Amino acid sequence: MTMLDIDGIAVSPDHYIDGRRVPSTESFELFSPIDQRPLGRIAEGLAVHTDAAIAAAEQAFPAWSALGAAERKPLLDRFAEEIGRRADAFCRLESVDAGVLLSRMRHGVVPRAMLNIGWFAQHALSLQERPIETEQAHHIVRHDPAGVVVIITPWNAPLMLSTWKLGPALAAGNCCILKPPEWAPLTCSLLADAAHAAGLPPGVFNVVQGTGARTGARLVADPRVARISFTGSVPTAKLIAQAAGANLVPCSLELGGKSPFIVLEDADLDGAAATGALMYRNAGQVCLAGTRFLVHEKVADAFTAAMRGYVEKLTVGDPREESTEVGPIIHPRQVERVQGFVQRAVAGGAQLLWGGAPHDFGAQYFQPTMLTRLQQTDEIVQNEVFGPVLTLQTFSDDDEAIALANGTDYGLGGVCYGATAHATAVAERVRTGFIWVNSFGIRDLAAPFGGIKRSGIGREGGDWSFEFFCDIKDVVVPKKPFKASFSHR
């Protein structure tokens, strides 16, 4: 295929396998969520491509893993630098391809993508060998690379989540195959250019594009794969886990969220309301957002009025404009899904506080929406919408708030606003992988990230990433001469 021209940015539609671009006899059409215009055709990963990528990674693994963390670090540092050199292209490309706010790409995503690579390259230096001394022996605990890693990322944050997984996987000494989201694959293709320019050896990093049902399914079912890291939906995760289970391949699964946003009676209502409006960013297509507002009944009216004031100031529009705060939903199918949730909820007796319909800016834009008068068993309370749609329920005391917060099958994140000691005590009782007290979105690469229940398996970040991407080995050296004996005395 010829190069695609996306608003003046040249990007390859082909796969990247064993250090070179590889075309396909089959392709699929890509459209921009901003205005539904076609962006071009993207190479579809067939069996020949998945097989070639896994073979290339296998072949590259002995030399890459033998380098050691200190020798891999300069190459990975250059990889981060090459991402930085292409910062403007990454920003504009993902905005057109995935509808992400251009301002968020510039100030948040691209700097974080660079950090994802560089930070883990540095952190790997501390994980080479860890001694444990016992009375009988010296134990040398090693973090050895596992082998071929398959990484599958979602369409709501392709660049950030790809580098979040690639950073520790590559730093640990693995060779990776990235399967980008079919609805937003372009920045992953540009990521291959950055890796190539940085001098990563052929086969160490590969990109195979395609659908989950075809390309992804082949990758996760291959017995040569040593690890699978996936961020996405629960139904897809179940299919991946089934395929991986047949080969006993460990999986890291970061899945959906239906996180509570708790507002206690002693909360700073204006601060909580301002933070609440942030839940609409990226058109609500953020897994860790607090989408279920649980508000103490004594402050519910005041909080609702305060949040309405912030929501009414939000600008819905083209994500490339600096003034835009809520952009498009990724795909017409996702728009239908979001609208269906709202319509069924209203038909079932829910009340719209605001929003509830497509936005007049364009076909893939939806009004920031809040629904109330809901039961805990309602579909929209229990299931992830993944759009700019929130729900509001009230409670009378802490026990009821916690029961509501824990009353879904999800457990990814959460937010709790209140007097610090009070909010912290409530937060500690919420069953979730992480929860922010009087804040939102504070992340540190050294801290664990992941969910419980249907929100996932495993943790990413810091040592936890390396625990997953490595084989942990204990080399045991006795302190005294060892004498073999069958005696039980």
Tab-separated table of C-alpha atoms in Angstrom:
chain	number	residue	atom	x	y	z
A	1	MET	CA	0.000	0.000	0.000
A	2	THR	CA	1.018	3.587	-0.475
A	3	MET	CA	1.512	5.881	2.501
A	4	LEU	CA	-1.580	7.552	3.917
A	5	ASP	CA	-1.693	11.343	4.119
A	6	ILE	CA	-3.608	12.319	7.252
A	7	ASP	CA	-3.786	16.113	7.459
A	8	GLY	CA	-0.244	16.332	6.124
A	9	ILE	CA	1.120	13.466	8.245
A	10	ALA	CA	2.530	10.500	6.342
A	11	VAL	CA	1.693	7.211	8.030
A	12	SER	CA	2.080	3.664	6.784
A	13	PRO	CA	-1.040	1.486	6.541
A	14	ASP	CA	1.113	-1.659	6.512
A	15	HIS	CA	2.222	-3.987	9.260
A	16	TYR	CA	5.667	-3.673	10.834
A	17	ILE	CA	7.279	-7.109	11.129
A	18	ASP	CA	10.923	-8.020	11.685
A	19	GLY	CA	12.076	-4.441	11.167
A	20	ARG	CA	10.295	-3.750	7.879
A	21	ARG	CA	6.906	-2.798	6.497
A	22	VAL	CA	4.803	-5.714	5.284
A	23	PRO	CA	1.665	-5.251	3.146
A	24	SER	CA	-1.418	-7.455	3.048
A	25	THR	CA	-3.724	-8.701	0.318
A	26	GLU	CA	-6.681	-7.731	2.519
A	27	SER	CA	-7.511	-4.419	4.159
A	28	PHE	CA	-10.234	-2.563	6.023
A	29	GLU	CA	-11.521	1.015	5.802
A	30	LEU	CA	-10.764	3.533	8.534
A	31	PHE	CA	-12.924	6.595	9.285
A	32	SER	CA	-12.371	9.633	11.485
A	33	PRO	CA	-14.841	10.011	14.362
A	34	ILE	CA	-14.626	13.803	13.973
A	35	ASP	CA	-16.529	13.982	10.705
A	36	GLN	CA	-16.819	10.368	9.433
A	37	ARG	CA	-14.482	11.080	6.540
A	38	PRO	CA	-12.523	8.068	5.232
A	39	LEU	CA	-8.860	8.062	6.234
A	40	GLY	CA	-7.757	5.189	4.022
A	41	ARG	CA	-7.436	1.445	4.005
A	42	ILE	CA	-5.392	-0.414	6.631
A	43	ALA	CA	-3.607	-3.738	6.145
A	44	GLU	CA	-5.508	-6.656	7.664
A	45	GLY	CA	-3.417	-9.158	9.599
A	46	LEU	CA	-3.767	-12.632	8.106
A	47	ALA	CA	-2.355	-15.925	9.335
A	48	VAL	CA	0.840	-15.346	7.368
A	49	HIS	CA	1.399	-12.042	9.198
A	50	THR	CA	0.720	-13.292	12.717
A	51	ASP	CA	2.964	-16.279	12.095
A	52	ALA	CA	5.743	-14.090	10.695
A	53	ALA	CA	5.538	-11.658	13.614
A	54	ILE	CA	5.708	-14.396	16.237
A	55	ALA	CA	8.576	-16.094	14.396
A	56	ALA	CA	10.462	-12.785	14.174
A	57	ALA	CA	9.967	-12.127	17.879
A	58	GLU	CA	11.124	-15.643	18.728
A	59	GLN	CA	14.236	-15.225	16.626
A	60	ALA	CA	15.072	-11.831	18.137
A	61	PHE	CA	14.478	-12.916	21.739
A	62	PRO	CA	17.803	-14.654	22.580
A	63	ALA	CA	19.945	-11.653	21.633
A	64	TRP	CA	17.595	-9.004	23.074
A	65	SER	CA	17.142	-10.826	26.381
A	66	ALA	CA	20.891	-11.457	26.664
A	67	LEU	CA	21.690	-7.733	26.507
A	68	GLY	CA	20.611	-7.079	30.070
A	69	ALA	CA	18.688	-4.054	31.330
A	70	ALA	CA	21.685	-1.709	31.284
A	71	GLU	CA	22.386	-2.392	27.611
A	72	ARG	CA	18.726	-2.214	26.600
A	73	LYS	CA	18.233	1.122	28.368
A	74	PRO	CA	20.049	3.369	25.813
A	75	LEU	CA	17.973	1.898	22.990
A	76	LEU	CA	14.750	2.408	24.910
A	77	ASP	CA	15.777	5.937	25.860
A	78	ARG	CA	16.245	6.650	22.151
A	79	PHE	CA	12.812	5.136	21.513
A	80	ALA	CA	11.308	7.635	23.974
A	81	GLU	CA	13.256	10.456	22.305
A	82	GLU	CA	11.960	9.451	18.869
A	83	ILE	CA	8.411	9.613	20.197
A	84	GLY	CA	9.194	13.130	21.381
A	85	ARG	CA	10.576	14.107	17.976
A	86	ARG	CA	7.256	13.082	16.442
A	87	ALA	CA	5.162	14.692	19.172
A	88	ASP	CA	3.171	16.955	16.864
A	89	ALA	CA	2.430	14.098	14.467
A	90	PHE	CA	1.329	11.791	17.292
A	91	CYS	CA	-0.948	14.497	18.705
A	92	ARG	CA	-2.647	15.432	15.467
A	93	LEU	CA	-2.877	11.853	14.227
A	94	GLU	CA	-4.567	10.428	17.326
A	95	SER	CA	-6.947	13.373	17.461
A	96	VAL	CA	-8.113	12.661	13.905
A	97	ASP	CA	-8.019	8.879	14.272
A	98	ALA	CA	-9.509	8.406	17.761
A	99	GLY	CA	-11.176	11.752	18.484
A	100	VAL	CA	-8.954	12.454	21.498
A	101	LEU	CA	-8.663	16.130	22.453
A	102	LEU	CA	-5.598	17.637	20.787
A	103	SER	CA	-4.860	19.647	23.939
A	104	ARG	CA	-4.895	16.460	26.029
A	105	MET	CA	-2.536	14.760	23.576
A	106	ARG	CA	-0.055	17.649	23.747
A	107	HIS	CA	-0.062	18.216	27.476
A	108	GLY	CA	-0.784	14.738	28.801
A	109	VAL	CA	-0.617	11.759	26.482
A	110	VAL	CA	2.600	12.250	24.497
A	111	PRO	CA	4.710	13.257	27.539
A	112	ARG	CA	3.281	10.256	29.365
A	113	ALA	CA	4.047	7.945	26.398
A	114	MET	CA	7.684	9.034	26.491
A	115	LEU	CA	7.784	8.518	30.246
A	116	ASN	CA	6.252	5.058	29.907
A	117	ILE	CA	9.260	3.926	27.874
A	118	GLY	CA	12.008	5.765	29.726
A	119	TRP	CA	10.791	5.186	33.287
A	120	PHE	CA	10.487	1.424	32.934
A	121	ALA	CA	13.868	1.225	31.206
A	122	GLN	CA	15.364	2.884	34.288
A	123	HIS	CA	13.333	0.844	36.770
A	124	ALA	CA	14.452	-2.415	35.171
A	125	LEU	CA	17.990	-1.728	36.387
A	126	SER	CA	16.909	-2.391	39.968
A	127	LEU	CA	15.343	-5.753	39.196
A	128	GLN	CA	18.272	-7.779	37.917
A	129	GLU	CA	19.093	-9.827	40.976
A	130	ARG	CA	17.702	-9.605	44.495
A	131	PRO	CA	19.520	-11.576	47.200
A	132	ILE	CA	17.717	-13.309	50.047
A	133	GLU	CA	19.863	-14.655	52.857
A	134	THR	CA	18.701	-17.582	54.960
A	135	GLU	CA	20.510	-19.808	57.428
A	136	GLN	CA	20.979	-22.537	54.834
A	137	ALA	CA	21.561	-20.724	51.539
A	138	HIS	CA	22.078	-17.656	49.415
A	139	HIS	CA	18.964	-17.104	47.255
A	140	ILE	CA	19.409	-15.074	44.089
A	141	VAL	CA	15.986	-13.986	42.852
A	142	ARG	CA	16.038	-13.155	39.154
A	143	HIS	CA	13.502	-11.448	36.896
A	144	ASP	CA	14.119	-13.286	33.634
A	145	PRO	CA	12.276	-12.186	30.459
A	146	ALA	CA	9.391	-14.475	29.553
A	147	GLY	CA	9.705	-14.493	25.749
A	148	VAL	CA	7.190	-13.424	23.108
A	149	VAL	CA	4.576	-10.965	24.393
A	150	VAL	CA	1.290	-10.093	22.673
A	151	ILE	CA	-0.123	-6.664	23.544
A	152	ILE	CA	-3.678	-5.703	22.566
A	153	THR	CA	-4.822	-2.143	23.211
A	154	PRO	CA	-8.195	-0.329	23.012
A	155	TRP	CA	-9.323	2.551	20.838
A	156	ASN	CA	-9.872	5.133	23.582
A	157	ALA	CA	-6.144	5.641	24.328
A	158	PRO	CA	-4.032	3.804	21.731
A	159	LEU	CA	-0.694	5.567	22.195
A	160	MET	CA	-0.731	5.868	25.981
A	161	LEU	CA	-1.844	2.303	26.665
A	162	SER	CA	0.485	0.784	24.058
A	163	THR	CA	3.539	2.456	25.577
A	164	TRP	CA	2.276	1.697	29.116
A	165	LYS	CA	2.592	-2.001	28.256
A	166	LEU	CA	5.543	-1.863	25.862
A	167	GLY	CA	7.730	0.010	28.360
A	168	PRO	CA	8.041	-2.758	30.968
A	169	ALA	CA	7.731	-5.604	28.460
A	170	LEU	CA	10.683	-4.392	26.381
A	171	ALA	CA	12.710	-3.236	29.388
A	172	ALA	CA	12.380	-6.713	30.882
A	173	GLY	CA	13.896	-8.225	27.737
A	174	ASN	CA	10.822	-9.542	25.967
A	175	CYS	CA	10.035	-9.215	22.280
A	176	CYS	CA	6.613	-7.753	21.546
A	177	ILE	CA	3.798	-7.924	19.027
A	178	LEU	CA	1.369	-5.034	19.273
A	179	LYS	CA	-2.156	-5.507	17.900
A	180	PRO	CA	-3.648	-1.988	17.660
A	181	PRO	CA	-7.374	-1.252	17.900
A	182	GLU	CA	-9.009	-1.583	14.505
A	183	TRP	CA	-10.983	1.644	14.997
A	184	ALA	CA	-7.867	3.714	15.813
A	185	PRO	CA	-4.610	2.052	14.674
A	186	LEU	CA	-2.628	4.951	13.216
A	187	THR	CA	-0.527	6.136	16.169
A	188	CYS	CA	0.550	2.528	16.755
A	189	SER	CA	1.840	2.481	13.186
A	190	LEU	CA	3.737	5.714	13.830
A	191	LEU	CA	5.102	4.117	17.009
A	192	ALA	CA	6.767	1.490	14.819
A	193	ASP	CA	8.535	4.267	12.892
A	194	ALA	CA	9.845	5.679	16.178
A	195	ALA	CA	11.108	2.258	17.273
A	196	HIS	CA	12.800	1.718	13.923
A	197	ALA	CA	14.494	5.119	14.031
A	198	ALA	CA	15.680	4.400	17.577
A	199	GLY	CA	17.501	1.293	16.348
A	200	LEU	CA	15.492	-1.407	18.104
A	201	PRO	CA	16.705	-4.674	16.528
A	202	PRO	CA	14.415	-6.334	13.970
A	203	GLY	CA	11.809	-8.558	15.597
A	204	VAL	CA	12.004	-6.911	19.031
A	205	PHE	CA	8.914	-4.794	18.346
A	206	ASN	CA	6.297	-5.735	15.750
A	207	VAL	CA	2.923	-4.237	14.833
A	208	VAL	CA	0.215	-6.391	13.245
A	209	GLN	CA	-3.030	-4.591	12.481
A	210	GLY	CA	-6.455	-6.135	12.093
A	211	THR	CA	-9.666	-7.068	13.802
A	212	GLY	CA	-9.852	-8.822	17.124
A	213	ALA	CA	-11.913	-11.671	15.713
A	214	ARG	CA	-9.287	-12.547	13.109
A	215	THR	CA	-5.865	-11.093	13.862
A	216	GLY	CA	-6.159	-10.896	17.628
A	217	ALA	CA	-7.615	-14.386	17.908
A	218	ARG	CA	-4.702	-15.899	15.993
A	219	LEU	CA	-2.110	-14.125	18.096
A	220	VAL	CA	-3.502	-15.101	21.500
A	221	ALA	CA	-4.044	-18.741	20.493
A	222	ASP	CA	-0.465	-19.340	19.346
A	223	PRO	CA	1.441	-21.629	21.745
A	224	ARG	CA	4.705	-19.738	21.105
A	225	VAL	CA	3.350	-16.733	22.989
A	226	ALA	CA	4.587	-16.425	26.597
A	227	ARG	CA	2.458	-13.502	27.863
A	228	ILE	CA	-0.722	-11.669	26.800
A	229	SER	CA	-1.521	-8.157	28.007
A	230	PHE	CA	-4.969	-6.842	27.102
A	231	THR	CA	-6.980	-3.729	27.872
A	232	GLY	CA	-10.568	-3.727	26.656
A	233	SER	CA	-13.996	-5.226	27.160
A	234	VAL	CA	-15.066	-8.105	29.390
A	235	PRO	CA	-16.498	-10.259	26.548
A	236	THR	CA	-13.267	-10.013	24.555
A	237	ALA	CA	-11.218	-10.750	27.683
A	238	LYS	CA	-13.153	-13.968	28.222
A	239	LEU	CA	-12.310	-15.130	24.698
A	240	ILE	CA	-8.650	-14.233	25.196
A	241	ALA	CA	-8.519	-16.036	28.543
A	242	GLN	CA	-10.048	-19.158	26.993
A	243	ALA	CA	-7.470	-19.180	24.201
A	244	ALA	CA	-4.611	-18.487	26.597
A	245	GLY	CA	-5.839	-21.139	29.015
A	246	ALA	CA	-5.466	-23.820	26.372
A	247	ASN	CA	-1.724	-23.074	26.351
A	248	LEU	CA	-1.446	-22.078	30.046
A	249	VAL	CA	-0.283	-18.582	29.043
A	250	PRO	CA	-0.512	-15.921	31.784
A	251	CYS	CA	-2.775	-12.953	30.988
A	252	SER	CA	-2.939	-9.425	32.341
A	253	LEU	CA	-6.472	-8.119	31.796
A	254	GLU	CA	-7.444	-4.487	32.465
A	255	LEU	CA	-11.148	-4.344	31.725
A	256	GLY	CA	-14.236	-2.219	32.120
A	257	GLY	CA	-15.269	0.061	34.910
A	258	LYS	CA	-18.506	1.141	36.530
A	259	SER	CA	-16.799	3.159	39.200
A	260	PRO	CA	-18.570	5.027	42.005
A	261	PHE	CA	-18.170	8.760	42.561
A	262	ILE	CA	-19.162	9.216	46.207
A	263	VAL	CA	-20.097	12.640	47.583
A	264	LEU	CA	-20.390	12.600	51.373
A	265	GLU	CA	-22.400	15.065	53.449
A	266	ASP	CA	-19.214	16.875	54.559
A	267	ALA	CA	-17.745	17.158	51.037
A	268	ASP	CA	-16.566	20.320	49.330
A	269	LEU	CA	-19.511	20.350	46.935
A	270	ASP	CA	-18.033	22.819	44.477
A	271	GLY	CA	-14.774	20.858	44.285
A	272	ALA	CA	-16.669	17.600	43.862
A	273	ALA	CA	-18.867	19.129	41.155
A	274	ALA	CA	-15.884	20.506	39.225
A	275	THR	CA	-14.208	17.099	39.359
A	276	GLY	CA	-17.482	15.439	38.418
A	277	ALA	CA	-17.611	17.392	35.171
A	278	LEU	CA	-14.232	15.862	34.261
A	279	MET	CA	-15.972	12.501	33.904
A	280	TYR	CA	-17.193	13.686	30.501
A	281	ARG	CA	-13.673	14.085	29.103
A	282	ASN	CA	-12.857	11.966	26.058
A	283	ALA	CA	-16.648	11.844	25.607
A	284	GLY	CA	-16.855	9.587	28.667
A	285	GLN	CA	-14.748	6.933	26.950
A	286	VAL	CA	-12.467	6.450	29.957
A	287	CYS	CA	-12.535	3.160	31.857
A	288	LEU	CA	-11.411	4.670	35.173
A	289	ALA	CA	-13.986	7.482	35.247
A	290	GLY	CA	-16.437	7.659	38.126
A	291	THR	CA	-19.714	7.129	36.275
A	292	ARG	CA	-22.073	6.265	39.170
A	293	PHE	CA	-22.603	9.346	41.338
A	294	LEU	CA	-23.626	8.411	44.867
A	295	VAL	CA	-24.569	11.588	46.747
A	296	HIS	CA	-25.719	12.039	50.320
A	297	GLU	CA	-29.424	12.892	50.277
A	298	LYS	CA	-28.945	16.053	52.367
A	299	VAL	CA	-26.611	17.628	49.782
A	300	ALA	CA	-27.960	16.064	46.590
A	301	ASP	CA	-29.838	19.143	45.385
A	302	ALA	CA	-26.952	21.505	46.083
A	303	PHE	CA	-24.434	19.188	44.463
A	304	THR	CA	-26.619	18.650	41.395
A	305	ALA	CA	-27.017	22.390	40.924
A	306	ALA	CA	-23.279	22.964	41.276
A	307	MET	CA	-22.381	20.218	38.805
A	308	ARG	CA	-25.010	21.408	36.338
A	309	GLY	CA	-23.287	24.777	36.340
A	310	TYR	CA	-19.971	23.199	35.345
A	311	VAL	CA	-21.532	20.899	32.741
A	312	GLU	CA	-23.365	23.776	31.045
A	313	LYS	CA	-19.998	25.437	30.449
A	314	LEU	CA	-18.519	22.402	28.670
A	315	THR	CA	-17.805	22.894	24.983
A	316	VAL	CA	-18.703	19.962	22.734
A	317	GLY	CA	-17.006	20.012	19.360
A	318	ASP	CA	-14.033	19.280	17.129
A	319	PRO	CA	-11.268	17.796	19.326
A	320	ARG	CA	-8.641	19.685	17.330
A	321	GLU	CA	-9.924	23.006	18.661
A	322	GLU	CA	-8.299	24.280	21.859
A	323	SER	CA	-11.678	25.319	23.290
A	324	THR	CA	-13.215	21.847	22.950
A	325	GLU	CA	-13.685	19.854	26.157
A	326	VAL	CA	-15.914	17.001	24.932
A	327	GLY	CA	-15.176	15.430	21.564
A	328	PRO	CA	-16.799	12.687	19.476
A	329	ILE	CA	-17.707	9.106	20.263
A	330	ILE	CA	-15.385	6.781	18.385
A	331	HIS	CA	-17.763	4.947	16.017
A	332	PRO	CA	-21.412	4.940	14.869
A	333	ARG	CA	-21.905	1.553	16.566
A	334	GLN	CA	-20.759	3.055	19.855
A	335	VAL	CA	-23.112	6.014	19.406
A	336	GLU	CA	-26.008	3.562	18.959
A	337	ARG	CA	-24.922	1.689	22.076
A	338	VAL	CA	-24.794	4.860	24.190
A	339	GLN	CA	-28.132	6.152	22.922
A	340	GLY	CA	-29.731	2.748	23.492
A	341	PHE	CA	-28.702	2.757	27.164
A	342	VAL	CA	-30.247	6.195	27.685
A	343	GLN	CA	-33.471	5.428	25.850
A	344	ARG	CA	-34.041	2.187	27.747
A	345	ALA	CA	-33.339	3.871	31.070
A	346	VAL	CA	-35.830	6.679	30.394
A	347	ALA	CA	-38.431	4.180	29.181
A	348	GLY	CA	-37.935	2.322	32.461
A	349	GLY	CA	-38.678	5.386	34.578
A	350	ALA	CA	-35.326	7.175	34.900
A	351	GLN	CA	-35.307	10.982	34.951
A	352	LEU	CA	-32.974	13.046	32.809
A	353	LEU	CA	-31.277	15.806	34.785
A	354	TRP	CA	-29.523	17.039	31.647
A	355	GLY	CA	-28.576	15.832	28.171
A	356	GLY	CA	-29.921	12.555	26.880
A	357	ALA	CA	-29.705	12.980	23.105
A	358	PRO	CA	-27.227	13.281	20.227
A	359	HIS	CA	-25.508	16.663	20.061
A	360	ASP	CA	-26.218	18.887	17.091
A	361	PHE	CA	-22.500	19.324	16.390
A	362	GLY	CA	-22.386	16.051	14.443
A	363	ALA	CA	-23.504	12.445	14.101
A	364	GLN	CA	-20.910	11.045	16.495
A	365	TYR	CA	-21.351	13.626	19.247
A	366	PHE	CA	-23.591	13.080	22.272
A	367	GLN	CA	-24.762	15.523	24.920
A	368	PRO	CA	-23.183	15.199	28.367
A	369	THR	CA	-25.932	13.321	30.203
A	370	MET	CA	-26.990	12.638	33.785
A	371	LEU	CA	-29.845	10.314	34.818
A	372	THR	CA	-31.459	9.834	38.219
A	373	ARG	CA	-34.470	8.025	39.814
A	374	LEU	CA	-32.729	4.723	39.293
A	375	GLN	CA	-32.744	1.337	40.978
A	376	GLN	CA	-29.518	-0.484	41.773
A	377	THR	CA	-30.596	-3.334	39.510
A	378	ASP	CA	-31.150	-1.083	36.475
A	379	GLU	CA	-29.115	-1.922	33.391
A	380	ILE	CA	-27.553	1.521	33.185
A	381	VAL	CA	-26.373	1.280	36.807
A	382	GLN	CA	-24.928	-2.192	36.402
A	383	ASN	CA	-23.314	-2.093	32.948
A	384	GLU	CA	-20.577	0.016	31.408
A	385	VAL	CA	-21.913	2.565	28.903
A	386	PHE	CA	-18.559	4.017	27.775
A	387	GLY	CA	-19.945	7.344	26.661
A	388	PRO	CA	-20.767	10.761	28.180
A	389	VAL	CA	-23.536	9.303	30.352
A	390	LEU	CA	-23.559	9.355	34.164
A	391	THR	CA	-26.069	8.225	36.793
A	392	LEU	CA	-26.966	9.727	40.173
A	393	GLN	CA	-28.325	7.909	43.223
A	394	THR	CA	-28.688	9.157	46.783
A	395	PHE	CA	-27.883	7.548	50.128
A	396	SER	CA	-28.642	8.308	53.766
A	397	ASP	CA	-25.518	7.033	55.564
A	398	ASP	CA	-22.053	5.604	54.942
A	399	ASP	CA	-23.170	1.992	55.060
A	400	GLU	CA	-25.718	2.571	52.324
A	401	ALA	CA	-23.158	4.471	50.218
A	402	ILE	CA	-20.701	1.592	50.487
A	403	ALA	CA	-23.376	-0.984	49.696
A	404	LEU	CA	-24.300	0.944	46.537
A	405	ALA	CA	-20.644	1.456	45.604
A	406	ASN	CA	-19.927	-2.262	45.916
A	407	GLY	CA	-23.190	-3.305	44.298
A	408	THR	CA	-21.978	-4.068	40.773
A	409	ASP	CA	-19.817	-6.773	39.210
A	410	TYR	CA	-17.112	-4.210	38.444
A	411	GLY	CA	-14.301	-2.952	40.655
A	412	LEU	CA	-11.812	-0.832	38.750
A	413	GLY	CA	-11.640	2.627	40.316
A	414	GLY	CA	-13.533	5.155	42.348
A	415	VAL	CA	-13.693	8.687	43.730
A	416	CYS	CA	-14.714	9.749	47.227
A	417	TYR	CA	-15.256	13.393	48.257
A	418	GLY	CA	-15.639	14.406	51.909
A	419	ALA	CA	-13.672	15.543	54.936
A	420	THR	CA	-10.313	13.846	54.424
A	421	ALA	CA	-10.425	11.398	57.344
A	422	HIS	CA	-14.071	10.565	56.686
A	423	ALA	CA	-13.594	10.116	52.933
A	424	THR	CA	-10.502	7.984	53.470
A	425	ALA	CA	-12.364	5.690	55.876
A	426	VAL	CA	-15.185	5.247	53.359
A	427	ALA	CA	-12.747	4.733	50.477
A	428	GLU	CA	-11.018	1.923	52.334
A	429	ARG	CA	-14.287	-0.006	52.445
A	430	VAL	CA	-15.023	0.281	48.717
A	431	ARG	CA	-14.095	-2.893	46.825
A	432	THR	CA	-12.022	-1.607	43.951
A	433	GLY	CA	-8.496	-1.694	42.550
A	434	PHE	CA	-7.846	1.973	43.377
A	435	ILE	CA	-9.794	4.967	44.613
A	436	TRP	CA	-9.038	8.687	44.713
A	437	VAL	CA	-9.876	10.749	47.801
A	438	ASN	CA	-10.851	14.369	47.048
A	439	SER	CA	-9.069	14.100	43.693
A	440	PHE	CA	-9.109	12.310	40.359
A	441	GLY	CA	-6.582	10.952	37.898
A	442	ILE	CA	-3.448	11.105	40.054
A	443	ARG	CA	-1.190	8.394	38.673
A	444	ASP	CA	2.380	7.347	39.328
A	445	LEU	CA	4.216	4.743	37.301
A	446	ALA	CA	5.563	3.163	40.491
A	447	ALA	CA	2.055	2.503	41.856
A	448	PRO	CA	-0.174	-0.487	41.033
A	449	PHE	CA	-3.026	-0.111	38.571
A	450	GLY	CA	-5.781	-2.635	37.884
A	451	GLY	CA	-9.187	-3.857	38.927
A	452	ILE	CA	-11.021	-6.610	40.748
A	453	LYS	CA	-14.088	-8.675	39.873
A	454	ARG	CA	-15.061	-8.147	36.211
A	455	SER	CA	-12.686	-5.194	35.960
A	456	GLY	CA	-9.674	-7.389	35.438
A	457	ILE	CA	-6.891	-9.669	36.561
A	458	GLY	CA	-3.449	-8.528	37.646
A	459	ARG	CA	-1.750	-5.193	38.231
A	460	GLU	CA	0.318	-2.929	36.007
A	461	GLY	CA	2.905	-0.381	37.103
A	462	GLY	CA	6.183	-0.471	39.007
A	463	ASP	CA	7.342	-3.875	40.180
A	464	TRP	CA	3.922	-5.324	39.355
A	465	SER	CA	4.501	-4.942	35.614
A	466	PHE	CA	7.784	-6.799	35.865
A	467	GLU	CA	6.227	-9.522	38.005
A	468	PHE	CA	3.935	-10.201	35.052
A	469	PHE	CA	6.331	-9.777	32.147
A	470	CYS	CA	9.108	-11.819	33.785
A	471	ASP	CA	9.684	-15.379	34.877
A	472	ILE	CA	10.708	-15.181	38.522
A	473	LYS	CA	13.545	-17.592	39.250
A	474	ASP	CA	15.255	-18.468	42.515
A	475	VAL	CA	18.890	-19.550	42.203
A	476	VAL	CA	19.730	-21.354	45.460
A	477	VAL	CA	23.375	-21.626	46.560
A	478	PRO	CA	23.919	-23.578	49.838
A	479	LYS	CA	26.150	-22.018	52.508
A	480	LYS	CA	27.473	-25.408	53.623
A	481	PRO	CA	28.483	-28.442	51.560
A	482	PHE	CA	25.338	-30.326	50.610
A	483	LYS	CA	25.170	-34.060	51.209
A	484	ALA	CA	22.383	-36.005	49.552
A	485	SER	CA	20.625	-38.409	51.885
A	486	PHE	CA	17.416	-40.410	51.929
A	487	SER	CA	17.488	-40.484	55.699
A	488	HIS	CA	14.396	-39.124	57.450
A	489	ARG	CA	16.106	-38.793	60.808
